[in-house]
mmCIF file of C-alpha atoms and ligand atoms in Angstrom:
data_model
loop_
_atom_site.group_PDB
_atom_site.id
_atom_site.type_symbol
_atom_site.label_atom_id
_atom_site.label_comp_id
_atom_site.label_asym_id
_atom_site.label_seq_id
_atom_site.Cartn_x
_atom_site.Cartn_y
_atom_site.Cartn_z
ATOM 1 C CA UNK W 1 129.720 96.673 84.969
ATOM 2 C CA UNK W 2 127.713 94.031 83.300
ATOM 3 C CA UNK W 3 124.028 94.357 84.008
ATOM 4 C CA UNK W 4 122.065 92.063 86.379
ATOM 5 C CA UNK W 5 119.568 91.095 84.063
ATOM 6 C CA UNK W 6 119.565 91.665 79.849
ATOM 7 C CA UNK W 7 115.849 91.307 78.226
ATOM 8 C CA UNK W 8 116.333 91.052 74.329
ATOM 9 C CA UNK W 9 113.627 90.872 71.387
ATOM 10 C CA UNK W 10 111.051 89.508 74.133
ATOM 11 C CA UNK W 11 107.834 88.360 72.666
ATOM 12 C CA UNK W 12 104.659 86.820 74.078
ATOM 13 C CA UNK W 13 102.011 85.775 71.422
ATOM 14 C CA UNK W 14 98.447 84.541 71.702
ATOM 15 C CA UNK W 15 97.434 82.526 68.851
ATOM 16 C CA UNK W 16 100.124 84.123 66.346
ATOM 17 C CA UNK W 17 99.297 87.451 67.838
ATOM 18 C CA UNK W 18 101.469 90.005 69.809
ATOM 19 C CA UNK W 19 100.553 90.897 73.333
ATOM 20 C CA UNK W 20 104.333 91.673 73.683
ATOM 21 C CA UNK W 21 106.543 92.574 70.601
ATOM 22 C CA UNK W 22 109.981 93.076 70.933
ATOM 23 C CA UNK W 23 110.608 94.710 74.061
ATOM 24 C CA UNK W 24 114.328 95.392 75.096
ATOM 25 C CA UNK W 25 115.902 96.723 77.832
ATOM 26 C CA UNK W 26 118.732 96.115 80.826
ATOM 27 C CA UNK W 27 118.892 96.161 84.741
ATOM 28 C CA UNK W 28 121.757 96.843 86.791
ATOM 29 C CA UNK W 29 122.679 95.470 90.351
ATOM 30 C CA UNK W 30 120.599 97.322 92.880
ATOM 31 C CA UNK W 31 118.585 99.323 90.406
ATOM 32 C CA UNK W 32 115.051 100.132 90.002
ATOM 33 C CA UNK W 33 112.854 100.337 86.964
ATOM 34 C CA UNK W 34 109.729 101.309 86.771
ATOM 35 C CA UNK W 35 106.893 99.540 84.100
ATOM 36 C CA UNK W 36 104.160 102.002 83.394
ATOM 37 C CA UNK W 37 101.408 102.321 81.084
ATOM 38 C CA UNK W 38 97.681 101.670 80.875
ATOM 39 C CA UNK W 39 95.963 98.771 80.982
ATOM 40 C CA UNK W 40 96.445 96.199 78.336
ATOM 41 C CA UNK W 41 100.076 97.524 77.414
ATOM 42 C CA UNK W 42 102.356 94.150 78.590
ATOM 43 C CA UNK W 43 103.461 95.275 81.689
ATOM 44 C CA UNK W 44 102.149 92.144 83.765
ATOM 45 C CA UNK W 45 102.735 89.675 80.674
ATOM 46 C CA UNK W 46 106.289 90.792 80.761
ATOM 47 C CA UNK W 47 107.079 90.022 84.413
ATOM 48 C CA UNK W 48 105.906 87.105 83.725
ATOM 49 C CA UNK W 49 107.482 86.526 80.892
ATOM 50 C CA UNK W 50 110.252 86.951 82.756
ATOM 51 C CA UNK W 51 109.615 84.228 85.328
ATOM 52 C CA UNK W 52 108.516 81.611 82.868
ATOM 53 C CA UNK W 53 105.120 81.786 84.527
ATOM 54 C CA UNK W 54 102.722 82.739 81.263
ATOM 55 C CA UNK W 55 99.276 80.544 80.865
ATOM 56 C CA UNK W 56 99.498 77.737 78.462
ATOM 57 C CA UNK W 57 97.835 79.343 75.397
ATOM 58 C CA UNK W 58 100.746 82.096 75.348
ATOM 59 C CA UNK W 59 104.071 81.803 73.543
ATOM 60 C CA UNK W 60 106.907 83.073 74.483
ATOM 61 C CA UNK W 61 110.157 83.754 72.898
ATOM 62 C CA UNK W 62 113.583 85.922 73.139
ATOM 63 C CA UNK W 63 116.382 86.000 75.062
ATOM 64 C CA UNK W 64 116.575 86.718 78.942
ATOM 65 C CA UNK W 65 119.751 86.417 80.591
ATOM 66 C CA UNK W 66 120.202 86.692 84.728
ATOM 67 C CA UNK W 67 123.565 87.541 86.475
ATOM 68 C CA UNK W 68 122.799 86.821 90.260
ATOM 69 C CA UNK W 69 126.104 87.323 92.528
ATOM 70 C CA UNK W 70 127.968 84.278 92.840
ATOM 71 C CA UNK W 71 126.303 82.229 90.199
ATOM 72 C CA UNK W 72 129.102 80.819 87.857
ATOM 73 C CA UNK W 73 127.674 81.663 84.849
ATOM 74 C CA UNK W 74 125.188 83.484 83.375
ATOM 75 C CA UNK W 75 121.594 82.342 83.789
ATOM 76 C CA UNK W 76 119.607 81.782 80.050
ATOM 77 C CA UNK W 77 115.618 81.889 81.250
ATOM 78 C CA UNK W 78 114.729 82.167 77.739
ATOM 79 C CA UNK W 79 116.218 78.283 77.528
ATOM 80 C CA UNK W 80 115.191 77.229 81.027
ATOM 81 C CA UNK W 81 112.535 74.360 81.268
ATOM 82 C CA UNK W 82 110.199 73.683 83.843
ATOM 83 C CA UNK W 83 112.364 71.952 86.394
ATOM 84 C CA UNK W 84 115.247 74.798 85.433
ATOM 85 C CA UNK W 85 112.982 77.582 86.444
ATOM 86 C CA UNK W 86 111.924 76.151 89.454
ATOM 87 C CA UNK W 87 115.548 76.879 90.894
ATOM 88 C CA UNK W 88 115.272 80.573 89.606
ATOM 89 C CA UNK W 89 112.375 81.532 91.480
ATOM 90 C CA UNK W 90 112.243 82.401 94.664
ATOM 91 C CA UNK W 91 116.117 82.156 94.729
ATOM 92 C CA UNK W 92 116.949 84.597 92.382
ATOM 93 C CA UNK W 93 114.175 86.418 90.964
ATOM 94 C CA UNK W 94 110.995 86.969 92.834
ATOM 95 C CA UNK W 95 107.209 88.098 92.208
ATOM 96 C CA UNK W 96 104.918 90.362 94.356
ATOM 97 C CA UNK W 97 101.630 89.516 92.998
ATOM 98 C CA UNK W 98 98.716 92.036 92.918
ATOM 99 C CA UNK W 99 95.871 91.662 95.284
ATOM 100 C CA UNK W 100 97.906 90.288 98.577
ATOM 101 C CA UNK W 101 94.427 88.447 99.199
ATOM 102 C CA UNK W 102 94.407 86.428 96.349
ATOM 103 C CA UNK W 103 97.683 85.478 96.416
ATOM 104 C CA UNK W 104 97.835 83.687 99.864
ATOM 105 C CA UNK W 105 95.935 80.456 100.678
ATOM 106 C CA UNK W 106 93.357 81.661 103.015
ATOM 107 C CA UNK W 107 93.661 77.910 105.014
ATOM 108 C CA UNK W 108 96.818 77.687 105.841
ATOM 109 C CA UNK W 109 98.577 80.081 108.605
ATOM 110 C CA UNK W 110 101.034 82.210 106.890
ATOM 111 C CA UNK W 111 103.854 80.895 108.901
ATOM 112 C CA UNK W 112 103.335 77.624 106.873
ATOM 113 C CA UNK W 113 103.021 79.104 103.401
ATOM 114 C CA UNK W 114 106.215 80.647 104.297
ATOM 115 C CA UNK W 115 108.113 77.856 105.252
ATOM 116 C CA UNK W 116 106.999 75.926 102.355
ATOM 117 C CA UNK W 117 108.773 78.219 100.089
ATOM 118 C CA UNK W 118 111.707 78.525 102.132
ATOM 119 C CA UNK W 119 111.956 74.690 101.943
ATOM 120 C CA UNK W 120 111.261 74.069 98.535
ATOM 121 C CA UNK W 121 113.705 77.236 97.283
ATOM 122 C CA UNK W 122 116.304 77.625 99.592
ATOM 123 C CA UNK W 123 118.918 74.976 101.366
ATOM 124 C CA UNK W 124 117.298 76.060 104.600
ATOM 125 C CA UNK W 125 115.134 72.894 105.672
ATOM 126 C CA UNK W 126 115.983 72.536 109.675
ATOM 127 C CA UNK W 127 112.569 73.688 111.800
ATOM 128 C CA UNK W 128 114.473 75.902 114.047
ATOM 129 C CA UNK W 129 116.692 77.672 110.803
ATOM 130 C CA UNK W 130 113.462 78.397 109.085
ATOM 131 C CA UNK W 131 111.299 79.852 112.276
ATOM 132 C CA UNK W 132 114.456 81.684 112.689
ATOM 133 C CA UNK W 133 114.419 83.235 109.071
ATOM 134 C CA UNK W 134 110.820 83.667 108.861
ATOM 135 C CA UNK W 135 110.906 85.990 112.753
ATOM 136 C CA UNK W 136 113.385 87.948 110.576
ATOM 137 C CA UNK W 137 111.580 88.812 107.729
ATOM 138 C CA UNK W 138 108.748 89.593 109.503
ATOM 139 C CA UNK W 139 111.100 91.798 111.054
ATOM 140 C CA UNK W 140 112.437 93.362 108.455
ATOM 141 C CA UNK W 141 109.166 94.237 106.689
ATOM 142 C CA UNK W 142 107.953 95.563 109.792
ATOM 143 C CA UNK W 143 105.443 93.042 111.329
ATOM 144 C CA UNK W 144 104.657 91.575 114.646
ATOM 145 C CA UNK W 145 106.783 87.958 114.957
ATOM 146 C CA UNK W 146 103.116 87.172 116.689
ATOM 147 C CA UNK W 147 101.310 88.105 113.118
ATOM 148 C CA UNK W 148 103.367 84.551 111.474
ATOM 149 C CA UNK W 149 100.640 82.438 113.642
ATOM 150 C CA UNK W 150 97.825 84.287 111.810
ATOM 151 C CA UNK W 151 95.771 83.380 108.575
ATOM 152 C CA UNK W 152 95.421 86.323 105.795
ATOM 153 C CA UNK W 153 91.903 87.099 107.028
ATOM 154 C CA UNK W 154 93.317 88.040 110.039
ATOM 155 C CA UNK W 155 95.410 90.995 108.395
ATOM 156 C CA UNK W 156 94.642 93.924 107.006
ATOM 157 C CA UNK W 157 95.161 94.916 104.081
ATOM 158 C CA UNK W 158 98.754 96.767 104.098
ATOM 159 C CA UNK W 159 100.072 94.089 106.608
ATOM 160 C CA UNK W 160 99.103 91.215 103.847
ATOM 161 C CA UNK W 161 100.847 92.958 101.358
ATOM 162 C CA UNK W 162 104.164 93.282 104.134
ATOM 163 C CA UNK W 163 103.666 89.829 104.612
ATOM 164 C CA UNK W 164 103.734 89.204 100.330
ATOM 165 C CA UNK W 165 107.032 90.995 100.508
ATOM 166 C CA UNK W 166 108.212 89.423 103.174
ATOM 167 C CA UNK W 167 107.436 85.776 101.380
ATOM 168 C CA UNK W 168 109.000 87.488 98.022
ATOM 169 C CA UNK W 169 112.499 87.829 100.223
ATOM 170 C CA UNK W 170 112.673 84.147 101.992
ATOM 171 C CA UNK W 171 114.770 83.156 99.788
ATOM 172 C CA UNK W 172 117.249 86.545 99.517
ATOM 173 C CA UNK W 173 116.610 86.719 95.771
ATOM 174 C CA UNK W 174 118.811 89.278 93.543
ATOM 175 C CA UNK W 175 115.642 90.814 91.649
ATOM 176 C CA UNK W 176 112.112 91.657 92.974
ATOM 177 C CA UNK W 177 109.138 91.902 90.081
ATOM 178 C CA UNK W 178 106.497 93.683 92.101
ATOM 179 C CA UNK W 179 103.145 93.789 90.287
ATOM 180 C CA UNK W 180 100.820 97.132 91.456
ATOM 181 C CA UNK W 181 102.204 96.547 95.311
ATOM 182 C CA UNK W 182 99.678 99.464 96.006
ATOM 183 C CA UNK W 183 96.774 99.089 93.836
ATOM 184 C CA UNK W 184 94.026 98.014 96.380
ATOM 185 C CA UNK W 185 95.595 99.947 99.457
ATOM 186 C CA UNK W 186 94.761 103.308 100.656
ATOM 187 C CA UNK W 187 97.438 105.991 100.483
ATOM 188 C CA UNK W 188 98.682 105.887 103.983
ATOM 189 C CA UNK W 189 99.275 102.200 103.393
ATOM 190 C CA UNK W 190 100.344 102.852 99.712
ATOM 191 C CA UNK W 191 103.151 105.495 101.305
ATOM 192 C CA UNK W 192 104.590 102.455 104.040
ATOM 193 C CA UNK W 193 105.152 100.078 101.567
ATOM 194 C CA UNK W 194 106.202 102.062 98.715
ATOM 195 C CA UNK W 195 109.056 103.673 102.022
ATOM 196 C CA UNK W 196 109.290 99.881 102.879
ATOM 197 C CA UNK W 197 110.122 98.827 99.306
ATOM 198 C CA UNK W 198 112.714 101.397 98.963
ATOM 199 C CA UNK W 199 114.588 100.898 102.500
ATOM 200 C CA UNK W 200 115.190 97.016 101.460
ATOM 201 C CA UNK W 201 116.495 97.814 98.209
ATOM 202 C CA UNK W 202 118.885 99.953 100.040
ATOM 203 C CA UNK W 203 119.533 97.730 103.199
ATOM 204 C CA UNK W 204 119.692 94.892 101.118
ATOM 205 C CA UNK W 205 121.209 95.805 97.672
ATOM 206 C CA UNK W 206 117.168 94.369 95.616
ATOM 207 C CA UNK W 207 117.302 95.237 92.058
ATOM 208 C CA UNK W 208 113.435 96.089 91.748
ATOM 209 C CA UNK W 209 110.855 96.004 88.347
ATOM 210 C CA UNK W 210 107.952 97.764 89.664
ATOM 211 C CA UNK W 211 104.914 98.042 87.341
ATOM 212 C CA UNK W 212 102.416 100.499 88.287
ATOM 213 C CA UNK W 213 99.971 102.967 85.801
ATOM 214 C CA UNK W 214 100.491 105.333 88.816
ATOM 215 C CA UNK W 215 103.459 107.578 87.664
ATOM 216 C CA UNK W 216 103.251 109.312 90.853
ATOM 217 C CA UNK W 217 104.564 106.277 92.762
ATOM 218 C CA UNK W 218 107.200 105.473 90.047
ATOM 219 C CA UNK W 219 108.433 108.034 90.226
ATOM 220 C CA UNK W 220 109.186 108.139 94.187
ATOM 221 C CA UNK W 221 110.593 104.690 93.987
ATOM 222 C CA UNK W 222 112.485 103.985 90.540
ATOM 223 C CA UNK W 223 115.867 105.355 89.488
ATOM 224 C CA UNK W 224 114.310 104.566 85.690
ATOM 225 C CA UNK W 225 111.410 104.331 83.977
ATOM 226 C CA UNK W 226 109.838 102.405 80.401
ATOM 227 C CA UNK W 227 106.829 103.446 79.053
ATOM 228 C CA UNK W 228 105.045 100.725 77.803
ATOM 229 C CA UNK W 229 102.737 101.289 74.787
ATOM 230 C CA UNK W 230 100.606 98.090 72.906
ATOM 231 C CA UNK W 231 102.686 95.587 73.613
ATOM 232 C CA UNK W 232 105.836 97.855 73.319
ATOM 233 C CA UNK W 233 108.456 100.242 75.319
ATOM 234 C CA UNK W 234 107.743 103.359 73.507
ATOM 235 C CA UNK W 235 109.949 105.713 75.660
ATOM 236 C CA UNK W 236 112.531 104.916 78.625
ATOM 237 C CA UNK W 237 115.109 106.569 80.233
ATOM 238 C CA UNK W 238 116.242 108.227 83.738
ATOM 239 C CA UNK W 239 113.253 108.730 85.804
ATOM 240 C CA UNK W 240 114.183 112.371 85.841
ATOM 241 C CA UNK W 241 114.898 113.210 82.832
ATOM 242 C CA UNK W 242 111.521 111.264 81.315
ATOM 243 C CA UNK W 243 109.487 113.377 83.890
ATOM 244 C CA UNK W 244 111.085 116.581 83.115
ATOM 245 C CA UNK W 245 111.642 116.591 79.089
ATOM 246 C CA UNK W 246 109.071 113.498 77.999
ATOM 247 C CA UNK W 247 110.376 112.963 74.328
ATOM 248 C CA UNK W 248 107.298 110.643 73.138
ATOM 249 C CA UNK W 249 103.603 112.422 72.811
ATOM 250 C CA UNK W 250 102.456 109.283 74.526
ATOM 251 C CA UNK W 251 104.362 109.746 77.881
ATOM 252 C CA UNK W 252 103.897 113.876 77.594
ATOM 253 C CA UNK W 253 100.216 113.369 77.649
ATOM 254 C CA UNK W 254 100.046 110.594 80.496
ATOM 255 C CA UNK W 255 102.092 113.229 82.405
ATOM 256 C CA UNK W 256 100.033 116.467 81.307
ATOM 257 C CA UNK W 257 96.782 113.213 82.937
ATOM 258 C CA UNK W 258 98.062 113.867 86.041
ATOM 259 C CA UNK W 259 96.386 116.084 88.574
ATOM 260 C CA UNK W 260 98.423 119.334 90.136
ATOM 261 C CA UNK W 261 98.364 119.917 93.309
ATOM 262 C CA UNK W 262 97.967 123.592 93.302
ATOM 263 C CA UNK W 263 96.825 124.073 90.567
ATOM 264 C CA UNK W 264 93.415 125.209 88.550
ATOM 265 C CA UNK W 265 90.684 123.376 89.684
ATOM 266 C CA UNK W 266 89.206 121.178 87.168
ATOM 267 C CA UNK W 267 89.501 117.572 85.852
ATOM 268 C CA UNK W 268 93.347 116.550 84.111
ATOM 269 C CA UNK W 269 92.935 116.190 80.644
ATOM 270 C CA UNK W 270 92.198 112.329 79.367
ATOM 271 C CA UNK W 271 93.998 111.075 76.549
ATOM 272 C CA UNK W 272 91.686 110.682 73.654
ATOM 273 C CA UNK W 273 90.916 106.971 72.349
ATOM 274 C CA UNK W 274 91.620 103.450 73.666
ATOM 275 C CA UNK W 275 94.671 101.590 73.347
ATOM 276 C CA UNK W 276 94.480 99.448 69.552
ATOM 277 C CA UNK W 277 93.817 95.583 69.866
ATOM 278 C CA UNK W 278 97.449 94.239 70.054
ATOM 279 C CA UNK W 279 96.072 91.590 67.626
ATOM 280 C CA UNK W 280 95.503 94.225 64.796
ATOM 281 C CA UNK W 281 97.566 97.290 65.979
ATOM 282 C CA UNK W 282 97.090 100.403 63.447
ATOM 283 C CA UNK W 283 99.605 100.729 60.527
ATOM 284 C CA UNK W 284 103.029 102.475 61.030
ATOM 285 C CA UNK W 285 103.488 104.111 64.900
ATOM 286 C CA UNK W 286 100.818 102.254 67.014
ATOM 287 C CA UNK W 287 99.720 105.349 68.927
ATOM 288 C CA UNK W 288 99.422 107.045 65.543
ATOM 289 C CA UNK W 289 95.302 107.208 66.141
ATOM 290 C CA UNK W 290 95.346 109.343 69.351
ATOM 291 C CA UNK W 291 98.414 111.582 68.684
ATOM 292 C CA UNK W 292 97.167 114.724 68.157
ATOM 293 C CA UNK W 293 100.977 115.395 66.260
ATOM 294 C CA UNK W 294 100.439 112.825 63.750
ATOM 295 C CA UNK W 295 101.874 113.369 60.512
ATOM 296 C CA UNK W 296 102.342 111.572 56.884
ATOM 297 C CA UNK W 297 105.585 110.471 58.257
ATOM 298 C CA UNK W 298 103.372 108.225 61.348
ATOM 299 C CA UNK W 299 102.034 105.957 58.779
ATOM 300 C CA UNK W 300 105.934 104.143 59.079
ATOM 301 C CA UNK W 301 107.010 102.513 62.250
ATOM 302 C CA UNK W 302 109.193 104.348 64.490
ATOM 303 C CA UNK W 303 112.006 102.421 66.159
ATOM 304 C CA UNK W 304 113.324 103.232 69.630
ATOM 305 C CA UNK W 305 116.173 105.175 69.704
ATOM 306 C CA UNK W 306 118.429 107.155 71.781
ATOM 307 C CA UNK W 307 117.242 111.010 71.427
ATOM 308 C CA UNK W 308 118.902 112.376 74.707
ATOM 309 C CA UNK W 309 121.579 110.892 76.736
ATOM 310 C CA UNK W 310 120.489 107.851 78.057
ATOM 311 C CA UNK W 311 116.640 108.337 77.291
ATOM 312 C CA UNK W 312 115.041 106.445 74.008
ATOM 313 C CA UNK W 313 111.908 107.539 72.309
ATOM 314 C CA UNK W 314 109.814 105.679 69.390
ATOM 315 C CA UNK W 315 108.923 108.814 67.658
ATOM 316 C CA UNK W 316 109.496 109.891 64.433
ATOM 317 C CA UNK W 317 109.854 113.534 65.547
ATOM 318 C CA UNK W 318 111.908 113.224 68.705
ATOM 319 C CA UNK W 319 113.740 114.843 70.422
ATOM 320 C CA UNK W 320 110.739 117.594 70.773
ATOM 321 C CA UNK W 321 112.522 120.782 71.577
ATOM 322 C CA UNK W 322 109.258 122.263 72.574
ATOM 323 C CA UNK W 323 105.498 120.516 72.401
ATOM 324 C CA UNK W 324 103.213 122.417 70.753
ATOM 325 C CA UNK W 325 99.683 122.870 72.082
ATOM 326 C CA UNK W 326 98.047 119.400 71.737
ATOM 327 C CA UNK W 327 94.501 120.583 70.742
ATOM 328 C CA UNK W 328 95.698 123.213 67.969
ATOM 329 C CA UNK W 329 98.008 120.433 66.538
ATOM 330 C CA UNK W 330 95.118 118.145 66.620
ATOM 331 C CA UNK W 331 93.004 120.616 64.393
ATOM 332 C CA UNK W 332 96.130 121.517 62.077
ATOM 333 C CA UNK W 333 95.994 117.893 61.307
ATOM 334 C CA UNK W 334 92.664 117.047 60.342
ATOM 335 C CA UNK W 335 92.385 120.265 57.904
ATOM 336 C CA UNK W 336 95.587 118.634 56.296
HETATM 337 FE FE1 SF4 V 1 102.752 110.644 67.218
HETATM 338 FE FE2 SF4 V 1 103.884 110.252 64.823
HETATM 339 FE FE3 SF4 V 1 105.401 110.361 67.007
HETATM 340 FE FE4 SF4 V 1 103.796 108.286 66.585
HETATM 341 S S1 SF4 V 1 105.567 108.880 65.345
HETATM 342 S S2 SF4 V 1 104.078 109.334 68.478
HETATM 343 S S3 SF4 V 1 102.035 109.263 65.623
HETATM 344 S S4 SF4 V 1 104.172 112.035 66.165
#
């Protein structure tokens, strides 16, 4: 089955310097991946990367190639101008910003912004075909019709962010980028839309790129996962498998971050450091400064590569059979 969307050698420079360098990977029809990471990493510059929507004073290059269903041939973004893109989005590849507040024009009813989009994306223009298809999505994401008559002030929070998904499907796109859908909600609202999210991928057959530094949520929703690391994808693979058997000391110790429910009381263990300026990353592996198994060995780069089936590490030492004890391998390596 070819894949729905291929991402090759993508790079996004400021000034001659990487904020993205060299990521790779695939998406298939109906599929979810997940973006994770801290701050800083690339997630948000690669979505949108992806839609051609990067400030002026980045550069962008690599190849990006979209297979929606019935196009006739193969979509190249990376060669798209302007005008090109501007039939891409909406249509076939969508974005759910962050922060649903900021993304809607707080003067203007949100049955307007919606039929703007719908007009200027989608071969619906008729008034009664567009009220039609905007009832439906408010259907579908679970609103009040009545709610379309409303400006965003008038929402709360979760509903804005229904209504952002909602405006990401008028124009029944093949791929859905949503940006930290949950960041500002609380976790009742964070649990509806993550449910919602996953019930239109299934009704509706969405591939989805969610980015989120909360693994938790991730891992509810995606089917696979990339770690991203300084500008690259340092581990990916089955969201499974990459939860059960990490294979990168990066991803092990966001996952050993994570509070247990259960468990002792006490605060998760941090992970040492910051993340390196992407404009001078360290020598060799880039998380070689706050890996507590750094070796000699760190001070060349390690390339992705497959270490289990179907899950790629950027380690020289994968795959780890069994982690030793972070702190004790920390001390071992400062006496050496
Ligand atoms: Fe740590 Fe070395 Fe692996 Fe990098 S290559 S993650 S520094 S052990």
């Amino acid at each position: 089955m070819t894949s729905l969307l291929e991402v090759s050698d993508l790079r996004v420079t400021h000034r001659g310097s990487p904020i993205v360098d060299g990521v790779d990977f695939k998406l298939d029809r109906g599929e979810a991946l997940g973006l994770a990471g801290e701050s800083g990493c690339g997630k948000t510059t690669t979505a949108l990367a992806l839609m051609k929507l990067l400030p002026p004073a980045l550069t962008q290059s690599g190849s990006m190639t979209l297979r929606p269903e019935g196009a006739e041939e193969p979509i190249n973004l990376g060669r798209r101008t302007e005008a090109g893109m501007q039939l891409v989005r909406w249509r076939h590849i969508s974005l759910v910003f962050q922060g649903a507040m900021n993304s809607l024009d707080p003067v203007q009813r949100i049955d307007a912004q919606m039929a703007e989009a719908i007009r200027l994306h989608s071969d619906q223009k008729g008034g009664k075909e567009v009220g039609r298809k905007i009832s439906d999505l408010f259907k579908t994401v679970g609103l009040p019709v009545s709610a379309a008559r409303r400006y965003p002030h008038e929402l709360s929070g979760g509903q804005r962010q229904r209504v952002m998904i909602a405006l990401a499907l008028c124009c029944d796109p093949s791929l859905v980028i949503a940006d930290e859908p949950t960041t500002a909600l609380d976790v009742v609202m964070q649990a509806q839309v993550l449910q919602l999210l996953e019930r239109l991928r299934e009704s509706l057959g969405l591939a989805l790129i969610l980015i989120s530094h909360d693994l938790g949520v991730l891992g509810e929703t995606c089917d696979r996962i990339a770690i991203m690391y300084a500008g690259r994808i340092v581990e990916t693979g089955p969201v499974r498998s990459v939860f059960d058997d990490p294979q990168h000391p990066y991803t092990k110790l966001l996952l050993d971050s994570l509070p247990v429910i259960g468990g002792e009381r006490g605060l998760a263990p941090p992970i040492p450091g910051a993340p390196p300026d992407p404009g001078s990353p360290p020598e060799g592996c880039r998380f070689r400064p706050r890996c507590p198994y750094a070796k000699d060995e760190c001070l060349a780069d390690p390339p992705l590569r497959e270490v289990a089936k179907g899950q790629s590490a950027a380690c020289h030492f994968a795959p780890w059979k069994k982690w030793p004890d972070p702190r004790a391998a920390a001390a071992a390596g400062k006496k050496a």
